Coordinates of C-alpha atoms in Angstrom, one line a residue:
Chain A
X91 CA -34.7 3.1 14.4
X92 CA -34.4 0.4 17.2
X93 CA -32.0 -2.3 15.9
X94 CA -30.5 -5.1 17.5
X95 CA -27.0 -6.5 16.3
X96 CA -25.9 -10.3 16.1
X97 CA -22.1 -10.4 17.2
X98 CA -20.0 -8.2 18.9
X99 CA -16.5 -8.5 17.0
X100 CA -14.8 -5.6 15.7
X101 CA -17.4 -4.9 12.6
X102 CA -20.2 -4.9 15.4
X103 CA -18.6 -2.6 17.6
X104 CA -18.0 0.0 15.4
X105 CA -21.1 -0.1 13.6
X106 CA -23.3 0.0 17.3
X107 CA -21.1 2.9 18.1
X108 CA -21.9 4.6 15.0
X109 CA -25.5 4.0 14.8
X110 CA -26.1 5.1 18.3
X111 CA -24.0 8.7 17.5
X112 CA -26.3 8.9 14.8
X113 CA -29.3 8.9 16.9
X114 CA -30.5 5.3 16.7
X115 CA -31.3 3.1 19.6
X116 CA -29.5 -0.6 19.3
X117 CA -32.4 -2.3 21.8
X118 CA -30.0 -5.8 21.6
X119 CA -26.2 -7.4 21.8
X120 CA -26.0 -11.0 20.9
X121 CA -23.0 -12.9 20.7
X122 CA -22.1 -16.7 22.1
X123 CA -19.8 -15.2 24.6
X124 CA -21.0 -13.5 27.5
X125 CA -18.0 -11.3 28.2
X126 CA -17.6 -10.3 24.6
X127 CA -21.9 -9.6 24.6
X128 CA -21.5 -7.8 28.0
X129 CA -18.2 -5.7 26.7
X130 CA -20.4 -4.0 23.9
X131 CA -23.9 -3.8 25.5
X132 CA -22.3 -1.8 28.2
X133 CA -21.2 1.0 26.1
X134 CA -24.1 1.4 24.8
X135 CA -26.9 3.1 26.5
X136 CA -30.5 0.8 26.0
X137 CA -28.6 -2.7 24.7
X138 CA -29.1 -6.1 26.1
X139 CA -27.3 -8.4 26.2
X140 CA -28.6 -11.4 24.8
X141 CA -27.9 -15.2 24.8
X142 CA -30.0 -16.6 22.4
X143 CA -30.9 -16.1 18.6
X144 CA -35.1 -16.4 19.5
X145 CA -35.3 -12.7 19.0
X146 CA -39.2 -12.3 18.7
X147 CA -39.3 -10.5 21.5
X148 CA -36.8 -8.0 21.0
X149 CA -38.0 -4.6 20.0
X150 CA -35.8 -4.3 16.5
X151 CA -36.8 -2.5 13.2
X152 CA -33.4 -3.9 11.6
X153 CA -31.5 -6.8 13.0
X154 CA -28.0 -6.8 11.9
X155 CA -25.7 -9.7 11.7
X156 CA -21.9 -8.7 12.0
X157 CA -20.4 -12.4 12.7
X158 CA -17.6 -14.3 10.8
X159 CA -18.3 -15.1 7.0
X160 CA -17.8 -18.6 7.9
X161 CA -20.4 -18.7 11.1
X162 CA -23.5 -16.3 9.1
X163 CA -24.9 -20.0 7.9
X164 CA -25.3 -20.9 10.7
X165 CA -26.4 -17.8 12.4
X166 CA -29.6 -17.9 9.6
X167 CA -30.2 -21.0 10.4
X168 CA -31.2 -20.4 13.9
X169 CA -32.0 -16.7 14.3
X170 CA -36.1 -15.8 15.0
X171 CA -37.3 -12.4 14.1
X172 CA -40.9 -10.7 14.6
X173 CA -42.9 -10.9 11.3
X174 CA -41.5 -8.2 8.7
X175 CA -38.4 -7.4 10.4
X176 CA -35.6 -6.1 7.8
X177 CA -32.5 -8.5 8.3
X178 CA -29.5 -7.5 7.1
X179 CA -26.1 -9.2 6.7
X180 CA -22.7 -7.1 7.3
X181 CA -20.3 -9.3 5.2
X182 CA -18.5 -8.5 1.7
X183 CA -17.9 -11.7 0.5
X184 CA -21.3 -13.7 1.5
X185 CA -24.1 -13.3 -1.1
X186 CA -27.2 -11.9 0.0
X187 CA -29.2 -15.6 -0.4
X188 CA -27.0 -16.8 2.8
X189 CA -29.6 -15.2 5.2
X190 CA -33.0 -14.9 2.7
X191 CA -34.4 -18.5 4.2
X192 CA -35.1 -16.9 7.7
X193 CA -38.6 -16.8 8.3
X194 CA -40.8 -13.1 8.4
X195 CA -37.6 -11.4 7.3
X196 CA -37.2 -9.3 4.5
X197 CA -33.5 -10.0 3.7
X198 CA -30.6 -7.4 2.7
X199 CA -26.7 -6.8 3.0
X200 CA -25.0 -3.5 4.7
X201 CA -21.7 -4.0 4.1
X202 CA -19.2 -1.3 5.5
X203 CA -15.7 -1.5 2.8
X204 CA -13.7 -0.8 5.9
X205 CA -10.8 -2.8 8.1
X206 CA -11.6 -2.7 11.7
X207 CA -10.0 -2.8 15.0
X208 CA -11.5 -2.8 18.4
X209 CA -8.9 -0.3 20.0
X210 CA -8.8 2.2 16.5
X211 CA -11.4 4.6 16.2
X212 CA -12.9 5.6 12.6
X213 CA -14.5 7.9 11.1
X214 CA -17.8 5.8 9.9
X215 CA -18.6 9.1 7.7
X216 CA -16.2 8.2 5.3
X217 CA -16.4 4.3 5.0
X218 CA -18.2 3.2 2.0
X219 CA -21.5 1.5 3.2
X220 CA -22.9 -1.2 0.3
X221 CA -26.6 -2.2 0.4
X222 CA -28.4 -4.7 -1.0
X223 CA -32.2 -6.0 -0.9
X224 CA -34.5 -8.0 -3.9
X225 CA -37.7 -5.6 -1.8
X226 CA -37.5 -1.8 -2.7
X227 CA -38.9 -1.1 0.5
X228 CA -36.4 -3.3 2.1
X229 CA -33.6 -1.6 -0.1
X230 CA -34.9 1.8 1.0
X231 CA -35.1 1.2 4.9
X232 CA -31.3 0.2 4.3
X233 CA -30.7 3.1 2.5
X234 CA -31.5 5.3 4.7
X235 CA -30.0 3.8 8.1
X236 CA -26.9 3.4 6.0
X237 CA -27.1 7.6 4.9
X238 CA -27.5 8.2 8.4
X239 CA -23.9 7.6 9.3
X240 CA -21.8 7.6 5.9
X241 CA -22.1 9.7 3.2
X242 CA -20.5 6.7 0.9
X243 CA -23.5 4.6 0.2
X244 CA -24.2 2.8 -2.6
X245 CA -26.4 -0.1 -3.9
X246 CA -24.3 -3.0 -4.8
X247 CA -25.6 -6.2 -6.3
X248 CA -23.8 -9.9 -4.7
X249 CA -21.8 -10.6 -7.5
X250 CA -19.9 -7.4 -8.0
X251 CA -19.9 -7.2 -3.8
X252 CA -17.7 -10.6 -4.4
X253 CA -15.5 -8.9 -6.8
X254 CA -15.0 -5.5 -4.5
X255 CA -14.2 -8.0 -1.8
X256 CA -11.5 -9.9 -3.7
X257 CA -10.4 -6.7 -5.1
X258 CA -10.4 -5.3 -1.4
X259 CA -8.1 -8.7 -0.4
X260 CA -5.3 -7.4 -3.2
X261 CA -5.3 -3.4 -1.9
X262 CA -5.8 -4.2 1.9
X263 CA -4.7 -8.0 3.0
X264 CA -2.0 -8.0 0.5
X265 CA -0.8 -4.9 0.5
X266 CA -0.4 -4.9 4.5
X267 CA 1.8 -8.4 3.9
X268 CA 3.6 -6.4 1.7
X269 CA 4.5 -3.9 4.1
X270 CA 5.0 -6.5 6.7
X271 CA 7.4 -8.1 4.6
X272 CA 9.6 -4.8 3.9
X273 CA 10.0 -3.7 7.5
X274 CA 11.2 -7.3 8.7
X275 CA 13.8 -6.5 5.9
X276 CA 14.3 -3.5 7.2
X277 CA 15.3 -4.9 10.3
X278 CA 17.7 -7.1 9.2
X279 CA 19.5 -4.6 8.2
X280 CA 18.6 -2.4 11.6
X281 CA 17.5 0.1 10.1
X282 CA 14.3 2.4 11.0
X283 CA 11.4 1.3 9.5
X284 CA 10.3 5.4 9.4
X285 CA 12.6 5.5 6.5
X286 CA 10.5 4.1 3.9
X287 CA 7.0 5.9 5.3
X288 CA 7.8 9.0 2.9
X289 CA 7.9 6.2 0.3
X290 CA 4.9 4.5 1.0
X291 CA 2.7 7.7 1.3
X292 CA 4.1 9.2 -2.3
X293 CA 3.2 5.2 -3.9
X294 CA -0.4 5.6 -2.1
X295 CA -1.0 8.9 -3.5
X296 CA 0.4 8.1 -6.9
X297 CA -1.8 5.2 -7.1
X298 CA -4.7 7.7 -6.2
X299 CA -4.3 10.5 -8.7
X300 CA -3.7 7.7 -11.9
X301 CA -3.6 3.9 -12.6
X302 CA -1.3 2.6 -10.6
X303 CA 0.2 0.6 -13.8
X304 CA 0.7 3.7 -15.7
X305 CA 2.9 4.9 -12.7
X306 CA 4.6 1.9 -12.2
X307 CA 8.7 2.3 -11.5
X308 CA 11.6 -0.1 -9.8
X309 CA 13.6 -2.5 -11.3
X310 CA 10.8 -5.3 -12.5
X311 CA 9.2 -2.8 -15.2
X312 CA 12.8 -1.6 -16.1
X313 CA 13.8 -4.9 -16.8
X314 CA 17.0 -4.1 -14.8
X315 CA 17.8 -7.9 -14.4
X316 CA 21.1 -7.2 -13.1
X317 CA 19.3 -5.2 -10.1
X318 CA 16.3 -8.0 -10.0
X319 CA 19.1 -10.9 -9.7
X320 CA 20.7 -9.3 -7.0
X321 CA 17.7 -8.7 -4.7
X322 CA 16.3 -12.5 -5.7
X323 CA 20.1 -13.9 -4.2
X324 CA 19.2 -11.7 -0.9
X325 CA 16.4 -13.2 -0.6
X326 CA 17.9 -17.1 -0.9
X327 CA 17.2 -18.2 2.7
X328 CA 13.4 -16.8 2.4
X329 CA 12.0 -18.9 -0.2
X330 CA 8.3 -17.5 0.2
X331 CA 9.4 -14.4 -0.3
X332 CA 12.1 -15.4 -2.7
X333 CA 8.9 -16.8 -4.9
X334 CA 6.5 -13.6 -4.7
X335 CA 9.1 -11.7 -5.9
X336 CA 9.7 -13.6 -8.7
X337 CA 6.2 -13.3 -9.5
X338 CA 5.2 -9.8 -8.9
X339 CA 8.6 -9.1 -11.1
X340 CA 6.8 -11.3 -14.0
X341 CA 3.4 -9.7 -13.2
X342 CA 4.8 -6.1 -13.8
X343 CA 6.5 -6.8 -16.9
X344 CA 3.3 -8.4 -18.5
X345 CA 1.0 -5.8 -16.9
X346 CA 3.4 -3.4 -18.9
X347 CA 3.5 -5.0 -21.8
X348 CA -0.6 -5.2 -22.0
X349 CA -0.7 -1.6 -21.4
Chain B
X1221 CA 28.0 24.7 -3.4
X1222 CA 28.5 24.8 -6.9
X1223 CA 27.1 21.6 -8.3
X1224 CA 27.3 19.7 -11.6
X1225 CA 24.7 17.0 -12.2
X1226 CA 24.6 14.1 -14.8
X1227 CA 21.4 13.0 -15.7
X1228 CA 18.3 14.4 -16.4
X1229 CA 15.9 12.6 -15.4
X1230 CA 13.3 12.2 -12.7
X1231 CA 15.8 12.2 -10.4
X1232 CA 18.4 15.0 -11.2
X1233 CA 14.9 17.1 -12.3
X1234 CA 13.6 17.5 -8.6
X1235 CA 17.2 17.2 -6.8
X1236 CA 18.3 19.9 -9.1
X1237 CA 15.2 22.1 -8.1
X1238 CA 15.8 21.6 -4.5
X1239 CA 19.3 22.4 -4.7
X1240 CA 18.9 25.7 -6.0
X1241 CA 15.8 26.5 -4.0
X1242 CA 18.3 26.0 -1.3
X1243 CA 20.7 28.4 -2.5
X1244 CA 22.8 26.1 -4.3
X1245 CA 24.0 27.0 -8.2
X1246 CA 24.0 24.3 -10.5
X1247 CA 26.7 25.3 -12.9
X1248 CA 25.8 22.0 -15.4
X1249 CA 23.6 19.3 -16.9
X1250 CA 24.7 16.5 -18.5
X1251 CA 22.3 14.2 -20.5
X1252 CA 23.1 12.8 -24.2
X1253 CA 19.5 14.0 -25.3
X1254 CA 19.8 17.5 -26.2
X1255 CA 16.4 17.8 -25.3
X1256 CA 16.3 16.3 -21.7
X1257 CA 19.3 18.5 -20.6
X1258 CA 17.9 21.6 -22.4
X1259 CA 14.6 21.3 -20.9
X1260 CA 16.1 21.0 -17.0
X1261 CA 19.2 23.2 -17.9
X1262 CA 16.3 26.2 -18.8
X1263 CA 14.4 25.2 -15.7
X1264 CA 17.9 26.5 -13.7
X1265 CA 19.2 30.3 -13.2
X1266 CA 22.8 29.5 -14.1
X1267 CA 23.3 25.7 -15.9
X1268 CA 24.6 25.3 -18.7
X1269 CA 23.6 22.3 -21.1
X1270 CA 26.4 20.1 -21.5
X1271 CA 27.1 17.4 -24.2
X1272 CA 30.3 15.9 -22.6
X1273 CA 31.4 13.8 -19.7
X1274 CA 34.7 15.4 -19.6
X1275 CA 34.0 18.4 -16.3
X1276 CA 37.6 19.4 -16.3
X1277 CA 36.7 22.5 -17.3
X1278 CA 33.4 22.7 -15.8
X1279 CA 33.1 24.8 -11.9
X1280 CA 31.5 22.6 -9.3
X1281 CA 32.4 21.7 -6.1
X1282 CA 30.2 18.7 -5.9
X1283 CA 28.9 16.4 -8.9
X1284 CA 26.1 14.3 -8.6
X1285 CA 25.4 11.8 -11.0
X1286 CA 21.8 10.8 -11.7
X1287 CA 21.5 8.2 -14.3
X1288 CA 19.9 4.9 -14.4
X1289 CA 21.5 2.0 -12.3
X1290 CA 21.9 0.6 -15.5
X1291 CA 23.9 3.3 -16.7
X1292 CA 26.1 4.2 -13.9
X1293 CA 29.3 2.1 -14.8
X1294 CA 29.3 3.6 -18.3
X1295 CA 29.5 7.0 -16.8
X1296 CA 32.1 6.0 -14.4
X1297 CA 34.1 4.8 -16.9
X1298 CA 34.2 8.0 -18.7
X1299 CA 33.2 11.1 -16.1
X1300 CA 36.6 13.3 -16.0
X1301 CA 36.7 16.2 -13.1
X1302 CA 39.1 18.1 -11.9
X1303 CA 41.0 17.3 -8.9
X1304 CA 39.3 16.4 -5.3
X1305 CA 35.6 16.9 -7.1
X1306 CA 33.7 15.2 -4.7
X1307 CA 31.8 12.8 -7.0
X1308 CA 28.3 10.8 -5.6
X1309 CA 25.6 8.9 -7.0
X1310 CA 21.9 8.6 -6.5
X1311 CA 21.5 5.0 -6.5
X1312 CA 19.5 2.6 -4.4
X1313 CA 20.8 -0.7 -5.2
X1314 CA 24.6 0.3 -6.5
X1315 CA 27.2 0.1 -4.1
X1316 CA 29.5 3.4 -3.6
X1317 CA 32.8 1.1 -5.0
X1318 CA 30.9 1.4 -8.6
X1319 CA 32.3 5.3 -8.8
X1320 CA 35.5 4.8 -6.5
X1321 CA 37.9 4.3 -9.6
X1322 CA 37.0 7.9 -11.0
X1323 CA 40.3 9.8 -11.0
X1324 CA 40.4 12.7 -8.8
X1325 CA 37.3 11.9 -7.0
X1326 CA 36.1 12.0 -3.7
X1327 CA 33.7 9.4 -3.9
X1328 CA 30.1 9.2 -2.4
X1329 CA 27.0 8.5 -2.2
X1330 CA 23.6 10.7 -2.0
X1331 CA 20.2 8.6 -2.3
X1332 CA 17.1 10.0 -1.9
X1333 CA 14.7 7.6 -0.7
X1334 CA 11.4 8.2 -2.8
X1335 CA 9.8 7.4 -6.2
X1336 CA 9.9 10.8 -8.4
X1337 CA 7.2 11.9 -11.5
X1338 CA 8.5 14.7 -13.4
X1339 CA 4.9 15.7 -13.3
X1340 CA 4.3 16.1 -9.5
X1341 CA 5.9 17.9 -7.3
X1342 CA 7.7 16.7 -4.3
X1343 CA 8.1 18.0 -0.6
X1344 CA 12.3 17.5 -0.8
X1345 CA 12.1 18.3 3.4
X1346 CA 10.4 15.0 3.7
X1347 CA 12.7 13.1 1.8
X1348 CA 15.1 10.3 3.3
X1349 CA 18.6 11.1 2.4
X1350 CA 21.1 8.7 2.5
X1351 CA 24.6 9.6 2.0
X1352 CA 28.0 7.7 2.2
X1353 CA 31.6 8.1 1.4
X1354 CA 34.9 6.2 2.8
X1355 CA 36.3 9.8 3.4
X1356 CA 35.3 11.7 6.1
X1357 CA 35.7 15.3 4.4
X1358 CA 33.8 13.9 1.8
X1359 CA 30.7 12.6 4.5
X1360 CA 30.5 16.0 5.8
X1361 CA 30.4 17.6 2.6
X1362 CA 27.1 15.0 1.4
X1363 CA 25.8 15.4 5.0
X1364 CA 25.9 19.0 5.0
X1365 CA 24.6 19.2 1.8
X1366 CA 21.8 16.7 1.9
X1367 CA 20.9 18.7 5.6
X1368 CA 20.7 21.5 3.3
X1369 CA 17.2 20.4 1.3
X1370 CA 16.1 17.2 4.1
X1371 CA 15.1 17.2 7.5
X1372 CA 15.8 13.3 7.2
X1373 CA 19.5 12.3 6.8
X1374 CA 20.9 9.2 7.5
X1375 CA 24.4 7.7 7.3
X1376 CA 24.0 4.2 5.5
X1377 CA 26.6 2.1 4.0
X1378 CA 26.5 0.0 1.0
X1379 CA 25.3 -3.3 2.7
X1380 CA 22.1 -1.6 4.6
X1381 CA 21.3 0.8 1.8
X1382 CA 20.9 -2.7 -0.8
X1383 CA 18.6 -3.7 1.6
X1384 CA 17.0 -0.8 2.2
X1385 CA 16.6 -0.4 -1.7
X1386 CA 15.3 -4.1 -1.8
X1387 CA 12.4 -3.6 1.4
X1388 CA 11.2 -0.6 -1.3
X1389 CA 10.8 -2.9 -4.0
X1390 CA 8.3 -4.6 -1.9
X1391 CA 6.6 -1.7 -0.2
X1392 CA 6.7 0.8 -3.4
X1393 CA 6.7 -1.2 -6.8
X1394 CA 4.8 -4.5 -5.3
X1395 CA 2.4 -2.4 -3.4
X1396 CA 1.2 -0.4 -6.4
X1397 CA 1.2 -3.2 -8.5
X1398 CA -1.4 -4.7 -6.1
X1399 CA -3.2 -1.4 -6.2
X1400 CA -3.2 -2.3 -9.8
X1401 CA -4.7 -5.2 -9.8
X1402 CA -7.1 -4.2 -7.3
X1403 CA -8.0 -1.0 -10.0
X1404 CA -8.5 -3.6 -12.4
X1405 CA -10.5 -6.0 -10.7
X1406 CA -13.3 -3.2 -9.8
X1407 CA -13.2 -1.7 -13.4
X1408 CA -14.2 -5.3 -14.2
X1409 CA -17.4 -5.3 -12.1
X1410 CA -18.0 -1.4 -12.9
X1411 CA -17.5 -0.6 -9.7
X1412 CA -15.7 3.4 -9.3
X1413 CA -12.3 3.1 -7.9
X1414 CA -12.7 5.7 -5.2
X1415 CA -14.7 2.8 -3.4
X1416 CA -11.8 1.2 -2.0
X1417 CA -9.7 4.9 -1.4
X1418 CA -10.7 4.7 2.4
X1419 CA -9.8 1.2 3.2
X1420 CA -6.2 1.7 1.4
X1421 CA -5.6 4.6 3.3
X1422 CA -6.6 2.8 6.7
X1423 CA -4.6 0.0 5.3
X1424 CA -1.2 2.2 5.3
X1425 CA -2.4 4.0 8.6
X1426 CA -2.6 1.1 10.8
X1427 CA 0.6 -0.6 9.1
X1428 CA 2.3 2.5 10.2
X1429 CA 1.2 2.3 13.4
X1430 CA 1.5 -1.0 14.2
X1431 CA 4.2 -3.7 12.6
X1432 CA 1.7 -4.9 10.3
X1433 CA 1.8 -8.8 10.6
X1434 CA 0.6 -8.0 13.9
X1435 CA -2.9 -5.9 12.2
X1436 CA -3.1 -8.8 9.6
X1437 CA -6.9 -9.2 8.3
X1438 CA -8.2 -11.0 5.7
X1439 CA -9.5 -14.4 4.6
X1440 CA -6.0 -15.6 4.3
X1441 CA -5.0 -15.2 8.5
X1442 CA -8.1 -16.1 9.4
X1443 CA -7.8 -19.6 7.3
X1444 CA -11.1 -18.9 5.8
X1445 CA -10.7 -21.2 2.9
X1446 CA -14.5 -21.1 1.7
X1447 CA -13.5 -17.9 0.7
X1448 CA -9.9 -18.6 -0.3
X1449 CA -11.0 -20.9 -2.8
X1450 CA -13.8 -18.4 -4.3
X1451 CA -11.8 -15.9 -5.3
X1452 CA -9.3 -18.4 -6.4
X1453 CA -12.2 -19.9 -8.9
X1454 CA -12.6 -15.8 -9.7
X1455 CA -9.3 -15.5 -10.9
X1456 CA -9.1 -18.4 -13.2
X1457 CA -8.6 -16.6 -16.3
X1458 CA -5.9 -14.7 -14.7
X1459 CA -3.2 -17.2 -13.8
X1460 CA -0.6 -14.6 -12.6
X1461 CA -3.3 -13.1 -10.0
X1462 CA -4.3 -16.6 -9.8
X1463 CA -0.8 -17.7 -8.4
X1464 CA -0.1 -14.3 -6.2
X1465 CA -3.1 -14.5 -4.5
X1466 CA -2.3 -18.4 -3.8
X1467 CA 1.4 -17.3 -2.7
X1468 CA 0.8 -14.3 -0.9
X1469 CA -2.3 -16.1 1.1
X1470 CA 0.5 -18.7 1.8
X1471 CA 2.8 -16.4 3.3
X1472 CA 0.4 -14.7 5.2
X1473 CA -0.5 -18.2 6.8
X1474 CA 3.6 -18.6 7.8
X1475 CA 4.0 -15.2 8.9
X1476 CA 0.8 -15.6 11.3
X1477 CA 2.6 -18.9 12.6
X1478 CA 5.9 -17.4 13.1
X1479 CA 4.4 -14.8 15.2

C-alpha cells in the first residue's frame, strides 16, 4: 500500500520503518518541523517531506496520523485527503470520533500497545496493533496493513481502547516511576542499582504466569507494621514518596482482603 | 559445611536446596509445624526434622535461620548452639544486632535478594547475596558460603541493606501490585491480559537500561491533563486507584522537574 504518515515523533518513526520492511511504500512525511519531517523522510526510500496538511495530491491508500493526543484535533481539523482515503489515528487514548469529521475519509484507529523511543529499536512483530473502523471495508484495509507487520492484532472498540490505555498507564507509566523511585534509593545508600534487576525480572515473570494479587509478598500484605513503620520513617524527608507508600500499603491490604 | 536451618518456609525451602545441590549437608530443620519441617526435611539426603530450638546437640557448622521478620526475636530469644556456631539470618529489613545476643554465636547475616514461591523454581546463581558479620572469621565463612550457590555476593551492612530492603518494596511488592491493578482494569473491559505482556516487558527493559526518570512516558510527564482527568473520571468508583493514579501522576510531574 502507498501511505503517507502525519508526524514524525517516536510512534511515527517506528511505524514508517516497519511498514516499509514489510514491503509498503510511505509516499509522505508531514510534521510542522522541517528538521524533524526531513530526519524521517530521509530514511526512508520514496517519502516526502511535506509542509502542509492539503494532502489531495499525495498518492496515499492510508494516511496515518501519529501526532500528540492533545494536537490530533487539531490535526482533523485541517488535514485534506483524496475522496475515499482510509484515515487512521495511531493514539490509545483518543476515541475514534476525534478524526471521523474529515471530509472523503473513511475513519479508523491503528493503535500500536507499545512504548517508543527514537534511539531503541523494536521488534514491531510482537507489539499488539488495535484497529478500529464503523466501515467493514475500512476495518478490513486496517486489518490487513496492521497483519502485515504484527502478528498481535486485534479489533478493539474506543471505549475498551480507553480502558487498555489507562490500564497501560498503571503497568508502564507507573511501574517505570516505581523503578525510578527504588534506584534513587538505591543510591542513597550507594549501592548498585544491578542488585535488585534479579528482583524485578522474578516480580515480572511472577506477575505473568498468575494474578499478580494472588502472588503478592513484602511487608504491606503481611501486615508487618513494625517493618512498614520503619520504612515510612526513612522515607520522612520525601513526602511524595512517603505518601504512595502509605497508599500502595493500604491498597495491598484491601486488594487482599477482596480476594 | 554442615548446616542447620530454622524455618521452613519459602525461604529455607530453596536455600536449603541450593545448599545441598552445592555439596553442603543440611544436618536439621526446624519449624513448629510438624508438617512444614517434615515436608522440606524429606526433600533433603541427611536432615533430620527437628521440634526444638535447643541445637546443642545438633552437628552444624553454620545455622541459618529463616523465619519471618516478625518472628526472628522470638527465635533469638530461645535458639541454643553450641559453642562458636556461626549463627545468620535471612532478613531484609532486620538489622544483624537482632541475633547478636545469642550465646556462643558468631553472628551474621545471609540475605538473598529475591521474592521466593515454593512452587517455582529459582536460578540460586542469579541471586544477590548479601552477607554481614562484625567478625571477620565469621564474613569469610557467609562469603565463602554464599560464593558457594551465587555468582552475586555483596558485603552490605545493616544501614545499606534496610534500604536496600525498602527500594524492593517499591520495585517488587508496588510494581506487582500495579500489575494488579492493571490485570484488573483489562479483565473489566474483557480485554486478555497477554495484551499488555510486550509493553511491560519493554517497560522493565528500557528502565534497565536507562535510569528510568530519564525514559519517563505517559500522560502524566507529558502534562497531558485532558487525559489525566479521563482516566481520573474512569476510576471514580475506585478511590484507592483513584488517589494512586492522582499521587503517582504527581510525582512523576516533580521528578521530571527535578531532573
Amino acid at each position: 500500500m502507498n501511505i503517507a504518515i502525519i508526524g514524525a515523533g517516536n510512534v511515527a518513526w517506528h511505524m514508517a520503518l516497519a511498514l516499509q520492511t514489510a514491503g509498503h511504500t510511505i509516499t509522505a512525511i508531514y510534521s510542522r518541523t522541517l528538521a524533524q519531517r526531513e530526519a524521517l523522510a530521509s530514511k526512508l526510500t520514496q517519502a516526502k517531506a511535506i509542509a502542509s496538511l492539503d494532502l489531495r495530491h499525495v498518492v496515499a491508500d492510508v494516511v496515518l496520523i501519529a501526532v500528540p493526543d492533545g494536537a490530533l484535533a487539531a490535526v482533523a481539523g485541517e488535514i485534506k485527503v483524496p475522496p475515499a482515503t482510509v484515515v487512521a489515528h495511531t493514539s490509545g487514548s483518543q476515541p475514534l470520533e476525534i478524526i471521523s469529521s474529515i471530509e472523503d475519509a473513511a475513519a479508523g484507529v491503528f493503535y500500536p500497545l507499545q512504548t517508543f523511543s527514537k534511539s531503541k529499536p523494536v521488534d514491531f512483530a510482537q507489539i499488539p496493533l488495535l484497529v478500529e473502523s464503523q466501515d467493514e471495508t475500512t476495518l478490513q484495509a486496517l486489518k490487513l496493513l496492521a497483519q502485515s507487520i504484527s502478528s498481535k492484532v486485534e479489533v478493539v472498540g474506543s471505549g475498551a481502547r480507553k480502558q487498555l490505555h489507562l490500564a497501560a498507564v498503571f503497568a508502564c507509566n507507573f511501574t517505570n516511576h516505581l523503578l525510578g523511585i527504588s534506584q534513587q534509593l538505591l543510591q542513597e545508600a550507594n549501592l548498585p542499582k544491578e542488585l535488585l534487576q534479579p528482583l524485578i525480572q522474578e516480580t515480572i515473570a511472577k506477575a505473568t504466569q498468575q494474578p499478580p494479587f494472588s502472588v503478592q509478598t513484602g511487608p504491606a500484605v503481611r501486615h508487618d507494621d513494625n517493618v512498614i513503620n520503619a520504612h515510612l520513617h526513612m522515607l520522612q524527608e520525601q513526602p511524595q514518596w512517603h505518601e504512595i507508600y502509605r497508599l500502595l500499603t493500604l491498597s495491598i491490604q484491601s486488594a487482599a482482603k477482596s480476594a
